[in-house]
Coordinates of C-alpha atoms in Angstrom, one line a residue:
Chain U
M7 CA -0.1 -0.1 0.0
Q8 CA 1.2 3.6 -0.8
A9 CA 0.8 6.3 1.8
E10 CA 0.0 9.0 -0.8
G11 CA -3.9 8.5 -0.2
A12 CA -3.5 9.2 3.5
T13 CA -1.3 12.2 2.7
A14 CA -3.8 13.7 0.2
Y15 CA -6.4 13.4 2.8
A16 CA -4.2 14.7 5.5
D17 CA -3.4 17.7 3.4
A18 CA -7.0 18.6 2.6
A19 CA -7.6 18.0 6.3
R20 CA -4.9 20.4 7.3
A21 CA -6.1 23.0 4.8
S22 CA -9.7 23.0 6.3
D23 CA -8.4 22.6 9.8
A24 CA -11.2 20.4 10.6
V25 CA -9.7 16.7 10.3
G26 CA -13.0 15.6 8.7
F27 CA -15.6 16.3 11.3
E28 CA -17.0 19.2 13.2
R29 CA -15.0 20.3 16.2
E30 CA -18.0 20.2 18.7
D31 CA -18.4 16.6 17.8
A32 CA -14.8 15.6 18.5
E33 CA -15.4 14.1 21.7
R34 CA -13.7 10.7 22.0
T35 CA -10.1 9.6 21.8
L36 CA -9.0 6.1 20.8
S37 CA -5.5 4.7 20.9
L38 CA -4.0 1.7 19.1
T39 CA -1.2 -0.6 20.2
V40 CA 0.9 -1.3 17.2
S41 CA 3.6 -4.0 16.6
Y42 CA 5.6 -3.8 13.2
N43 CA 8.6 -5.4 11.6
G44 CA 10.5 -2.4 10.8
G45 CA 12.3 -4.0 7.8
P46 CA 10.2 -2.9 5.0
F47 CA 9.4 0.6 6.0
C48 CA 11.2 3.9 5.7
G49 CA 10.6 4.6 9.4
F50 CA 7.4 5.5 11.3
A51 CA 6.7 9.0 10.2
R52 CA 4.5 9.8 7.1
Q53 CA 6.5 10.6 4.0
P54 CA 5.1 11.2 0.6
G55 CA 5.4 8.4 -1.9
K56 CA 7.2 6.2 0.8
L57 CA 6.2 3.3 2.6
T58 CA 6.0 4.3 6.3
V59 CA 4.2 2.8 9.3
Q60 CA 2.1 6.2 9.8
G61 CA 1.1 6.3 6.1
E62 CA -0.2 2.8 6.2
L63 CA -2.1 3.3 9.5
E64 CA -3.6 6.7 8.5
Q65 CA -4.5 5.2 5.2
A66 CA -6.3 2.4 6.8
L67 CA -7.9 4.5 9.3
S68 CA -9.1 7.0 6.6
L69 CA -10.6 4.2 4.6
V70 CA -12.4 2.8 7.5
M71 CA -13.6 6.3 8.9
R72 CA -14.3 7.6 5.4
R73 CA -12.4 10.8 6.2
P74 CA -8.8 11.8 6.7
V75 CA -7.3 10.5 10.1
E76 CA -4.1 11.7 11.3
V77 CA -2.5 9.9 14.2
V78 CA 0.0 11.1 17.1
C79 CA 2.4 8.4 18.1
S80 CA 4.3 7.9 21.2
G81 CA 7.7 7.7 19.7
R82 CA 9.0 8.0 16.1
T83 CA 10.9 5.0 14.9
D84 CA 13.6 5.2 12.3
A85 CA 13.8 3.1 9.0
G86 CA 14.2 -0.5 9.9
V87 CA 13.6 -0.3 13.7
H88 CA 10.8 -2.6 15.1
A89 CA 8.1 -1.8 17.6
L90 CA 6.1 -4.4 19.9
G91 CA 4.1 -1.7 21.7
Q92 CA 4.0 1.4 19.7
V93 CA 0.9 3.4 20.8
V94 CA -0.7 5.9 18.5
S95 CA -3.9 8.1 19.4
F96 CA -6.6 9.9 17.2
N97 CA -9.9 11.7 17.8
V98 CA -13.3 10.2 16.7
S99 CA -16.7 11.7 17.1
V100 CA -19.6 10.0 19.1
K101 CA -21.4 9.1 16.1
E102 CA -18.3 7.4 14.6
L103 CA -17.7 5.1 17.9
E104 CA -21.4 4.4 17.7
S105 CA -21.5 2.9 14.5
R106 CA -18.7 0.3 15.2
S107 CA -17.1 -1.8 17.9
L108 CA -13.5 -1.5 18.9
Y109 CA -13.1 -5.2 18.0
S110 CA -14.5 -4.7 14.5
L111 CA -12.2 -1.6 14.0
R112 CA -9.2 -3.6 14.9
R113 CA -10.2 -6.4 12.5
S114 CA -10.6 -3.8 9.7
L115 CA -7.2 -2.2 10.4
N116 CA -5.5 -5.6 10.4
A117 CA -7.0 -6.5 7.2
L118 CA -6.2 -3.1 5.6
T119 CA -2.6 -2.6 6.7
H120 CA 0.6 -3.9 5.3
E121 CA 1.4 -7.7 6.6
D122 CA 4.4 -6.2 8.6
I123 CA 2.0 -4.1 10.9
T124 CA -0.4 -5.6 13.6
V125 CA -2.9 -3.7 15.5
R126 CA -2.6 -5.5 18.9
T127 CA -5.6 -3.4 20.8
V128 CA -7.9 -0.6 20.1
E129 CA -9.0 1.2 23.3
E130 CA -10.9 4.3 24.2
R131 CA -9.0 6.7 26.3
E132 CA -9.8 10.0 28.2
P133 CA -10.9 12.8 25.9
G134 CA -8.0 14.6 24.6
F135 CA -5.6 11.7 25.6
S136 CA -2.2 12.0 23.5
A137 CA 0.2 9.1 22.7
R138 CA 2.8 11.5 22.7
F139 CA 2.5 14.0 25.5
D140 CA 0.8 11.7 28.0
A141 CA 3.6 9.1 28.0
Q142 CA 5.3 8.6 31.4
W143 CA 8.1 6.5 30.1
R144 CA 9.1 4.4 27.1
E145 CA 11.2 1.2 27.0
Y146 CA 13.4 -0.1 24.2
H147 CA 14.9 -3.7 23.8
Y148 CA 18.0 -3.8 21.9
H149 CA 19.2 -7.5 21.0
I150 CA 22.8 -8.4 20.1
C151 CA 23.5 -12.0 18.9
L152 CA 26.3 -13.6 21.2
D153 CA 26.7 -16.9 19.1
D154 CA 29.9 -17.0 16.8
T155 CA 28.0 -17.8 14.0
P156 CA 25.2 -15.5 12.3
P157 CA 22.0 -15.8 13.8
L158 CA 19.1 -17.2 11.5
F159 CA 15.9 -16.9 13.8
M160 CA 17.0 -13.6 15.1
R161 CA 18.7 -12.4 11.8
D162 CA 16.1 -9.8 11.2
F163 CA 16.0 -8.7 14.8
S164 CA 19.7 -8.7 16.1
W165 CA 22.9 -7.2 15.7
F166 CA 25.5 -9.8 14.9
V167 CA 28.7 -8.0 16.6
H168 CA 31.0 -11.2 15.8
A169 CA 33.3 -10.5 18.9
D170 CA 33.5 -11.5 22.6
L171 CA 31.7 -8.8 24.7
D172 CA 32.6 -8.1 28.1
I173 CA 29.2 -7.7 29.6
P174 CA 30.0 -6.9 33.1
A175 CA 32.0 -3.7 31.7
M176 CA 29.2 -2.8 29.5
Q177 CA 26.7 -2.9 32.5
Q178 CA 29.3 -0.7 34.5
A179 CA 29.6 1.6 31.6
A180 CA 25.8 1.9 31.6
R181 CA 25.5 3.1 35.1
Y182 CA 27.0 6.5 34.0
L183 CA 24.1 6.9 31.7
E184 CA 21.2 6.2 34.1
G185 CA 19.7 9.3 35.8
E186 CA 19.1 12.8 34.3
H187 CA 22.0 13.9 32.0
D188 CA 22.3 16.2 29.0
F189 CA 22.4 13.6 26.1
K190 CA 23.4 15.6 23.3
S191 CA 26.5 13.3 22.7
F192 CA 24.0 10.7 21.8
C193 CA 21.6 12.6 19.6
M194 CA 21.9 12.8 15.9
A195 CA 23.7 15.9 15.6
A196 CA 21.3 17.6 13.0
S197 CA 18.4 16.9 15.4
A198 CA 20.2 18.4 18.4
V199 CA 20.3 21.9 16.9
G200 CA 18.6 24.4 19.3
K201 CA 16.6 21.8 21.0
P202 CA 16.6 20.9 24.7
T203 CA 18.7 17.5 25.0
C204 CA 18.3 16.6 28.8
R205 CA 16.5 13.4 29.2
N206 CA 16.0 11.2 32.2
V207 CA 17.2 7.4 31.7
H208 CA 15.5 5.4 34.6
E209 CA 17.2 1.9 33.7
I210 CA 19.7 0.3 31.4
S211 CA 20.0 -3.4 32.2
L212 CA 21.6 -6.1 30.3
S213 CA 20.5 -9.7 30.4
R214 CA 21.5 -13.0 28.5
E215 CA 18.5 -14.7 26.9
T216 CA 18.0 -17.7 24.7
I217 CA 15.6 -17.0 21.9
M218 CA 14.6 -19.7 19.5
G219 CA 17.9 -21.4 20.7
E220 CA 20.1 -18.4 19.9
E221 CA 22.3 -16.6 22.4
V222 CA 21.2 -13.0 22.8
L223 CA 22.1 -10.2 25.0
T224 CA 19.2 -8.0 25.5
I225 CA 19.8 -4.1 26.4
K226 CA 16.8 -2.8 28.0
V227 CA 16.6 1.0 28.0
V228 CA 13.9 2.9 30.0
G229 CA 13.6 6.5 30.1
N230 CA 11.0 9.4 30.2
A231 CA 12.0 10.3 26.5
F232 CA 14.5 9.8 24.0
L233 CA 16.3 11.9 21.6
H234 CA 16.6 11.0 17.9
S235 CA 18.8 7.7 17.6
M236 CA 19.6 7.9 21.3
V237 CA 19.2 4.1 22.0
R238 CA 21.3 3.1 19.0
T239 CA 24.0 5.4 20.0
I240 CA 23.9 4.2 23.6
V241 CA 24.2 0.6 22.2
G242 CA 27.0 1.4 19.9
T243 CA 29.0 3.3 22.8
L244 CA 28.3 0.2 25.1
V245 CA 29.6 -2.1 22.5
M246 CA 32.9 -0.1 22.3
V247 CA 33.3 -0.8 26.0
G248 CA 32.1 -4.5 25.5
R249 CA 34.7 -5.0 23.0
G250 CA 37.3 -3.7 25.2
L251 CA 38.2 -0.7 23.0
R252 CA 37.3 1.8 25.8
K253 CA 37.0 1.5 29.6
P254 CA 33.7 1.9 31.2
E255 CA 34.6 5.3 32.7
W256 CA 35.0 6.7 29.1
V257 CA 31.3 7.0 29.0
S258 CA 31.2 9.7 31.7
K259 CA 33.6 11.8 29.4
V260 CA 31.2 11.0 26.3
L261 CA 28.3 12.5 28.3
E262 CA 30.4 15.6 29.3
A263 CA 31.5 16.4 25.6
C264 CA 28.0 17.2 24.6
D265 CA 29.2 16.4 21.1
R266 CA 27.9 13.4 18.9
T267 CA 31.4 12.6 17.6
A268 CA 32.6 11.7 21.1
A269 CA 30.2 8.6 21.2
G270 CA 30.2 5.5 19.5
E271 CA 28.6 4.6 16.3
N272 CA 24.8 4.1 16.0
A273 CA 24.2 0.4 16.4
P274 CA 22.2 -1.1 13.3
A275 CA 18.5 -0.5 13.2
A276 CA 17.4 -4.2 13.0
G277 CA 18.4 -4.9 16.5
L278 CA 16.1 -2.2 18.0
V279 CA 12.4 -2.8 19.2
F280 CA 10.5 -0.1 20.8
W281 CA 8.8 -2.4 23.4
K282 CA 6.4 -0.5 25.6
V283 CA 5.0 3.0 26.6
Q284 CA 3.5 3.6 29.9
Y285 CA 0.8 6.0 30.3
Chain C
M26 CA 23.1 -21.7 -5.3
Q27 CA 21.9 -24.7 -7.1
A28 CA 22.3 -28.4 -6.0
E29 CA 23.2 -29.6 -9.6
G30 CA 27.0 -29.3 -8.9
A31 CA 27.0 -31.5 -6.1
T32 CA 24.7 -34.0 -7.6
A33 CA 26.7 -34.3 -10.5
Y34 CA 29.8 -35.1 -8.4
A35 CA 27.8 -37.5 -6.2
D36 CA 26.6 -39.4 -9.3
A37 CA 30.2 -39.7 -10.4
A38 CA 31.0 -40.8 -6.9
R39 CA 28.6 -43.5 -6.8
A40 CA 29.9 -44.7 -10.4
S41 CA 33.1 -45.1 -9.2
D42 CA 32.0 -46.5 -5.7
A43 CA 35.2 -44.5 -4.4
V44 CA 33.5 -41.2 -3.2
G45 CA 36.5 -39.3 -4.2
F46 CA 39.5 -40.8 -2.2
E47 CA 40.8 -44.3 -1.9
R48 CA 39.1 -46.4 0.6
E49 CA 42.1 -47.3 2.6
D50 CA 42.7 -43.3 3.3
A51 CA 38.9 -43.0 4.6
E52 CA 39.9 -43.1 8.2
R53 CA 38.1 -39.7 9.6
T54 CA 34.5 -38.9 10.3
L55 CA 33.3 -35.3 10.7
S56 CA 29.8 -34.1 11.8
L57 CA 28.4 -30.5 11.3
T58 CA 25.7 -29.1 13.5
V59 CA 23.5 -27.0 11.2
S60 CA 20.7 -24.5 11.6
Y61 CA 18.5 -23.4 9.0
N62 CA 15.5 -21.3 8.1
G63 CA 13.6 -23.9 6.1
G64 CA 11.5 -21.3 4.4
P65 CA 13.3 -21.0 1.1
F66 CA 14.0 -24.8 0.8
C67 CA 12.2 -27.5 -1.0
G68 CA 13.2 -29.6 2.3
F69 CA 16.4 -31.2 3.4
A70 CA 16.9 -34.0 1.0
R71 CA 18.8 -33.4 -2.3
Q72 CA 16.5 -33.1 -5.4
P73 CA 17.8 -32.2 -9.0
G74 CA 17.5 -28.7 -9.8
K75 CA 16.0 -27.7 -6.5
L76 CA 17.1 -25.7 -3.6
T77 CA 17.8 -28.2 -0.6
V78 CA 19.5 -27.9 2.5
Q79 CA 21.5 -31.2 1.6
G80 CA 22.1 -30.0 -1.9
E81 CA 23.6 -26.6 -0.6
L82 CA 25.7 -28.5 2.2
E83 CA 27.1 -31.2 -0.3
Q84 CA 27.8 -28.4 -3.0
A85 CA 30.1 -26.3 -0.4
L86 CA 31.7 -29.5 1.1
S87 CA 32.6 -30.5 -2.6
L88 CA 34.0 -27.1 -3.4
V89 CA 36.1 -26.9 -0.2
M90 CA 37.3 -30.7 -0.4
R91 CA 37.6 -30.4 -4.1
R92 CA 35.8 -33.8 -4.7
P93 CA 32.2 -34.9 -4.4
V94 CA 31.2 -35.3 -0.7
E95 CA 28.0 -36.9 0.3
V96 CA 26.5 -36.4 3.7
V97 CA 24.0 -38.3 6.1
C98 CA 21.6 -36.5 8.0
S99 CA 20.2 -37.3 11.6
G100 CA 16.6 -36.7 10.3
R101 CA 15.3 -35.3 6.9
T102 CA 13.0 -32.3 7.2
D103 CA 10.1 -31.5 4.7
A104 CA 9.8 -28.2 2.9
G105 CA 9.5 -25.1 5.0
V106 CA 10.6 -27.0 8.4
H107 CA 13.5 -25.1 10.2
A108 CA 16.3 -26.8 11.9
L109 CA 18.4 -25.5 15.0
G110 CA 20.5 -28.5 15.6
Q111 CA 20.7 -31.0 12.6
V112 CA 23.4 -32.9 12.4
V113 CA 25.1 -34.3 9.3
S114 CA 28.1 -36.8 9.1
F115 CA 30.5 -37.5 6.2
N116 CA 33.9 -39.1 5.9
V117 CA 37.2 -37.3 5.2
S118 CA 40.8 -38.8 4.7
V119 CA 43.6 -38.2 7.2
K120 CA 45.3 -36.1 4.6
E121 CA 42.1 -33.9 4.1
L122 CA 41.9 -33.2 7.8
E123 CA 45.8 -32.4 8.0
S124 CA 45.5 -29.7 5.3
R125 CA 42.8 -27.5 7.3
S126 CA 41.4 -26.7 10.6
L127 CA 37.8 -27.6 11.7
Y128 CA 37.4 -23.8 12.4
S129 CA 38.5 -22.8 9.0
L130 CA 36.3 -25.6 7.3
R131 CA 33.4 -24.0 9.3
R132 CA 34.1 -20.6 8.0
S133 CA 34.3 -21.9 4.4
L134 CA 31.2 -23.6 4.6
N135 CA 29.3 -20.6 6.2
A136 CA 30.9 -18.5 3.3
L137 CA 29.7 -20.8 0.6
T138 CA 26.3 -22.0 1.9
H139 CA 23.0 -20.1 1.3
E140 CA 22.4 -17.2 3.9
D141 CA 19.5 -19.4 5.5
I142 CA 22.0 -22.0 6.5
T143 CA 24.3 -21.7 9.6
V144 CA 27.1 -24.4 10.2
R145 CA 27.1 -24.1 14.0
T146 CA 30.1 -26.5 14.8
V147 CA 32.4 -28.8 13.0
E148 CA 33.5 -31.9 15.1
E149 CA 35.6 -34.9 14.7
R150 CA 33.8 -38.2 15.5
E151 CA 34.6 -41.8 16.0
P152 CA 35.6 -43.3 12.7
G153 CA 32.3 -44.8 11.0
F154 CA 30.1 -42.4 13.0
S155 CA 26.9 -42.1 11.3
A156 CA 24.5 -39.0 11.9
R157 CA 21.4 -41.2 11.3
F158 CA 22.2 -44.5 12.9
D159 CA 24.1 -43.5 16.0
A160 CA 21.4 -41.0 17.1
Q161 CA 19.8 -42.1 20.6
W162 CA 17.0 -39.6 20.5
R163 CA 15.8 -36.5 18.5
E164 CA 13.7 -33.5 19.8
Y165 CA 11.5 -31.1 18.0
H166 CA 9.8 -28.0 18.9
Y167 CA 6.6 -26.8 17.5
H168 CA 5.5 -23.1 18.1
I169 CA 1.9 -22.3 18.1
C170 CA 0.9 -18.4 18.2
L171 CA -1.4 -17.8 21.3
D172 CA -2.1 -14.1 20.6
D173 CA -5.4 -13.2 19.2
T174 CA -3.5 -11.0 16.5
P175 CA -1.1 -12.5 13.8
P176 CA 2.5 -12.9 15.0
L177 CA 5.1 -10.5 13.6
F178 CA 8.5 -11.6 15.2
M179 CA 7.5 -15.2 15.2
R180 CA 5.3 -15.2 11.8
D181 CA 7.9 -17.5 9.9
F182 CA 8.4 -19.7 12.9
S183 CA 4.9 -20.3 14.3
W184 CA 1.3 -21.6 13.6
F185 CA -1.1 -18.7 14.1
V186 CA -4.3 -21.1 15.1
H187 CA -6.5 -18.1 15.9
A188 CA -8.6 -20.0 18.6
D189 CA -8.6 -20.4 22.3
L190 CA -6.8 -23.6 22.9
D191 CA -7.4 -25.8 26.0
I192 CA -3.9 -26.4 26.9
P193 CA -4.5 -28.9 29.8
A194 CA -6.5 -30.9 27.5
M195 CA -3.9 -31.0 24.9
Q196 CA -1.2 -31.9 27.4
Q197 CA -3.7 -34.8 28.7
A198 CA -4.2 -36.1 25.1
A199 CA -0.4 -35.9 24.5
R200 CA 0.1 -38.5 27.3
Y201 CA -1.8 -41.2 25.1
L202 CA 1.1 -40.8 22.7
E203 CA 4.0 -41.1 24.9
G204 CA 5.6 -44.5 25.0
E205 CA 6.3 -47.2 22.4
H206 CA 3.2 -47.3 19.9
D207 CA 2.7 -48.2 16.3
F208 CA 2.5 -44.4 14.8
K209 CA 1.0 -45.6 11.4
S210 CA -1.9 -43.1 12.0
F211 CA 0.7 -40.5 12.3
C212 CA 2.7 -41.1 9.2
M213 CA 2.1 -39.8 5.7
A214 CA 0.1 -42.7 4.2
A215 CA 2.5 -43.2 1.1
S216 CA 5.7 -43.4 3.4
A217 CA 4.3 -46.0 5.6
V218 CA 3.7 -48.6 3.0
G219 CA 5.5 -51.8 3.9
K220 CA 7.7 -50.3 6.4
P221 CA 7.8 -50.7 10.4
T222 CA 5.8 -47.8 11.9
C223 CA 6.4 -48.4 15.6
R224 CA 8.4 -45.4 17.5
N225 CA 9.2 -44.8 21.0
V226 CA 8.1 -41.2 21.9
H227 CA 9.8 -40.2 25.3
E228 CA 8.0 -36.9 26.0
I229 CA 5.5 -34.7 24.6
S230 CA 5.3 -31.5 26.8
L231 CA 3.6 -28.2 26.2
S232 CA 4.5 -24.8 27.9
R233 CA 3.8 -21.3 27.6
E234 CA 6.6 -18.9 26.5
T235 CA 7.1 -15.4 25.6
I236 CA 9.4 -15.0 22.5
M237 CA 10.1 -11.3 21.4
G238 CA 6.9 -10.4 23.4
E239 CA 4.6 -12.8 21.5
E240 CA 2.6 -15.4 23.2
V241 CA 3.8 -18.8 22.2
L242 CA 2.7 -22.4 23.0
T243 CA 5.9 -24.5 22.6
I244 CA 5.1 -28.4 22.0
K245 CA 8.4 -30.4 22.7
V246 CA 8.4 -33.7 21.1
V247 CA 11.2 -36.1 22.0
G248 CA 11.7 -39.6 20.7
N249 CA 13.9 -42.3 19.3
A250 CA 13.0 -41.6 15.8
F251 CA 10.2 -40.3 13.8
L252 CA 8.2 -41.3 10.8
H253 CA 7.4 -38.9 7.8
S254 CA 5.3 -35.8 9.0
M255 CA 4.8 -37.6 12.3
V256 CA 5.5 -34.5 14.5
R257 CA 3.2 -32.2 12.4
T258 CA 0.5 -34.9 12.6
I259 CA 0.8 -35.1 16.4
V260 CA 0.4 -31.3 16.5
G261 CA -2.5 -31.2 14.2
T262 CA -4.2 -33.8 16.1
L263 CA -3.5 -32.3 19.5
V264 CA -4.8 -28.9 18.3
M265 CA -8.0 -30.7 17.4
V266 CA -8.4 -31.5 21.3
G267 CA -7.0 -28.0 22.2
R268 CA -10.1 -26.5 20.1
G269 CA -12.6 -28.7 21.8
L270 CA -13.3 -30.6 18.6
R271 CA -12.4 -33.8 20.2
K272 CA -11.9 -35.3 23.7
P273 CA -8.4 -36.2 24.9
E274 CA -9.4 -39.9 25.0
W275 CA -10.0 -39.6 21.2
V276 CA -6.3 -39.7 20.7
S277 CA -6.1 -43.4 21.8
K278 CA -8.6 -44.3 19.2
V279 CA -6.3 -42.5 16.6
L280 CA -3.3 -44.6 17.6
E281 CA -5.4 -47.8 17.5
A282 CA -6.9 -47.2 14.0
C283 CA -3.5 -47.5 12.4
D284 CA -4.9 -45.3 9.5
R285 CA -3.5 -41.8 8.8
T286 CA -7.2 -40.6 8.0
A287 CA -7.9 -41.1 11.7
A288 CA -5.8 -38.5 12.9
G289 CA -5.9 -34.6 12.6
E290 CA -4.3 -32.6 9.5
N291 CA -0.7 -31.9 9.3
A292 CA 0.1 -28.7 11.3
P293 CA 2.1 -26.2 8.8
A294 CA 5.5 -26.8 8.3
A295 CA 6.7 -23.2 9.4
G296 CA 6.0 -24.0 12.9
L297 CA 8.2 -26.9 13.4
V298 CA 11.9 -26.8 14.4
F299 CA 14.3 -29.6 14.3
W300 CA 15.7 -28.9 17.7
K301 CA 18.4 -31.3 18.8
V302 CA 19.8 -34.9 18.3
Q303 CA 21.5 -36.9 21.2
Y304 CA 24.2 -39.1 20.5

C-alpha cells in the first residue's frame, strides 16, 4: 500500500483545519497498540511516496472512517526499527464510535494495513489523550547476537557483533548513563540543534537470553523520553566498551563532551525494538 | 546456489564407488551441527534442480574438499521445516583433515552456503560415526502463536491458530502418545507402506513462552526416531483436542486405528523446528 492516499487526505484536512468532522463532535479519543517489523518501512513518520508505518495506519483509518485521519505516536522510529508496543492516538466523534465496535475496528485495520503491521489493541482513552504527551516512560529493547556464527531466527531482529563482549564492563558503563543528563552526545547532530537535549534514563539493564535457541544479549533502556537515535548510540557506545576498545569510565567523558562525535557509532536499526510505553 | 553441481559430483562418485578418495585412506568422520530457516528450501533431501539444504551443504563441501562429498543426516525435514541442531556426517581422509582446521572448514562452509543455513559446529567423531544410525533420540519443537492477532516476529516460525486452545486438555491427550506405539496413523500414508511404523516417544510437553513479546505455546516432542510428518500430525491432532473438537481420549482411538485418515491434519511446516539430536 502507498501512503499517498492518506497524505492527500491529511493535506486536505490541514487545509480545512477540521480533520474531517466538526470540532464540537470531536469528543472521543482512541489509541492503538501497534507492532511492526520495521524491515520494509522507511520509518514510522509519514513521507510522501514512501512506505511508512504512519502512512499505512492513516490510510487504513481513513478508509474505515471515510474521512482523513491523522495519528499522533508515542515515539517515532527510524527506518528498520521494529516495535512491539508502539501507541498511536487519534480523535473520533461520538457518532463514529457508535457505528462500530472497537473489535471490528481492529479487525478492519489488520485487514487493511501492510502484513508487517499488527494492530494489537484498540482502546478508548480519556478525551484529549495524546499518545505522545501523556507518555510517562518509554522502553526499548536492543538485541545483540552472542553466538559465534550468524543468527538465523533472530537475523532480522539482532545485531551480529561477531566479537566477545565483556558484559559486566558494559553494565558498569551503562550506570554512567542512568539518571538525568544532557544526552547531546547521543543525539543525531542535526536533530539536536537548538533543542533541549536533557533526558532522564531510568534504567539500562543487560541480560542474556536464549531466543529460539540463539544466544542473545538484551539491552533494556527505559526513560522518560528519547532523542533521535539515542538508544542506538547508547548501544553502539556500550559495545565499544564491551569489545575492550574503551574503559567503562570513558562513557562519563562522552556525556560531558556534549558532542555526537565523542560517542560510539549507531548500532544497526534491525536490533532495536520499541517495546512499551507507560501512561 | 544450485544443487546440480553436488549431484553431478555425487553421481560420479557412486559410479566409481570411491567417493573421491581411496578407501584405505577413509579414516576420519566429521559431523556438522547445522541450523536453517526452512522457508526457502524444498526440504532437506537433495533433489535435482531444486534448492535443498543437503544440496547446498554437499555443494559447499565438494568445493572445499575438491571432490564429491555426500552427507548423511540425523533426520530429513520437509519443505519449510526449520532446524536449530540438525546433524550431518561425512567421511574425510587423514590428509584432508591435516590440510585444514575444523575452524577454517566451518568458516568456508558458512561463506559458501545459502544465507539461510548456518553451520554452528564442525566436530571430529569416532571413525564410522553416522549422524543417522548413531542418534539416540531426536527433539522437535513446534510453536503455536497464542495471541489473538497475527504474530510478527514469530510469523515465519509459528502457526497462528486463531482460536482459544485448552492447553491442559492437549497435555492430557499427549499422554496417550508417549511410550512405544505403532504410529501408522501419524505417518504420511505413502511413506508407511511396507515399513515398520513403531516408534518410542519419550516425551511430549507443552509450555507457554513469551518470545520477542509474543505469546507462544511450545510443544516439545522427544523420541527415538520419527516417521514422515509424524510431529506435524501429532500437533495437528493435539490442536483438534485443544479447540474442543475432540476429547483427549480420542487420541488413543487414533493410535489404534493405524490409519492416517483417523488423525488430525498436518500442522503447517513453518511452526516446526528440528531442535536437537542426542548421540
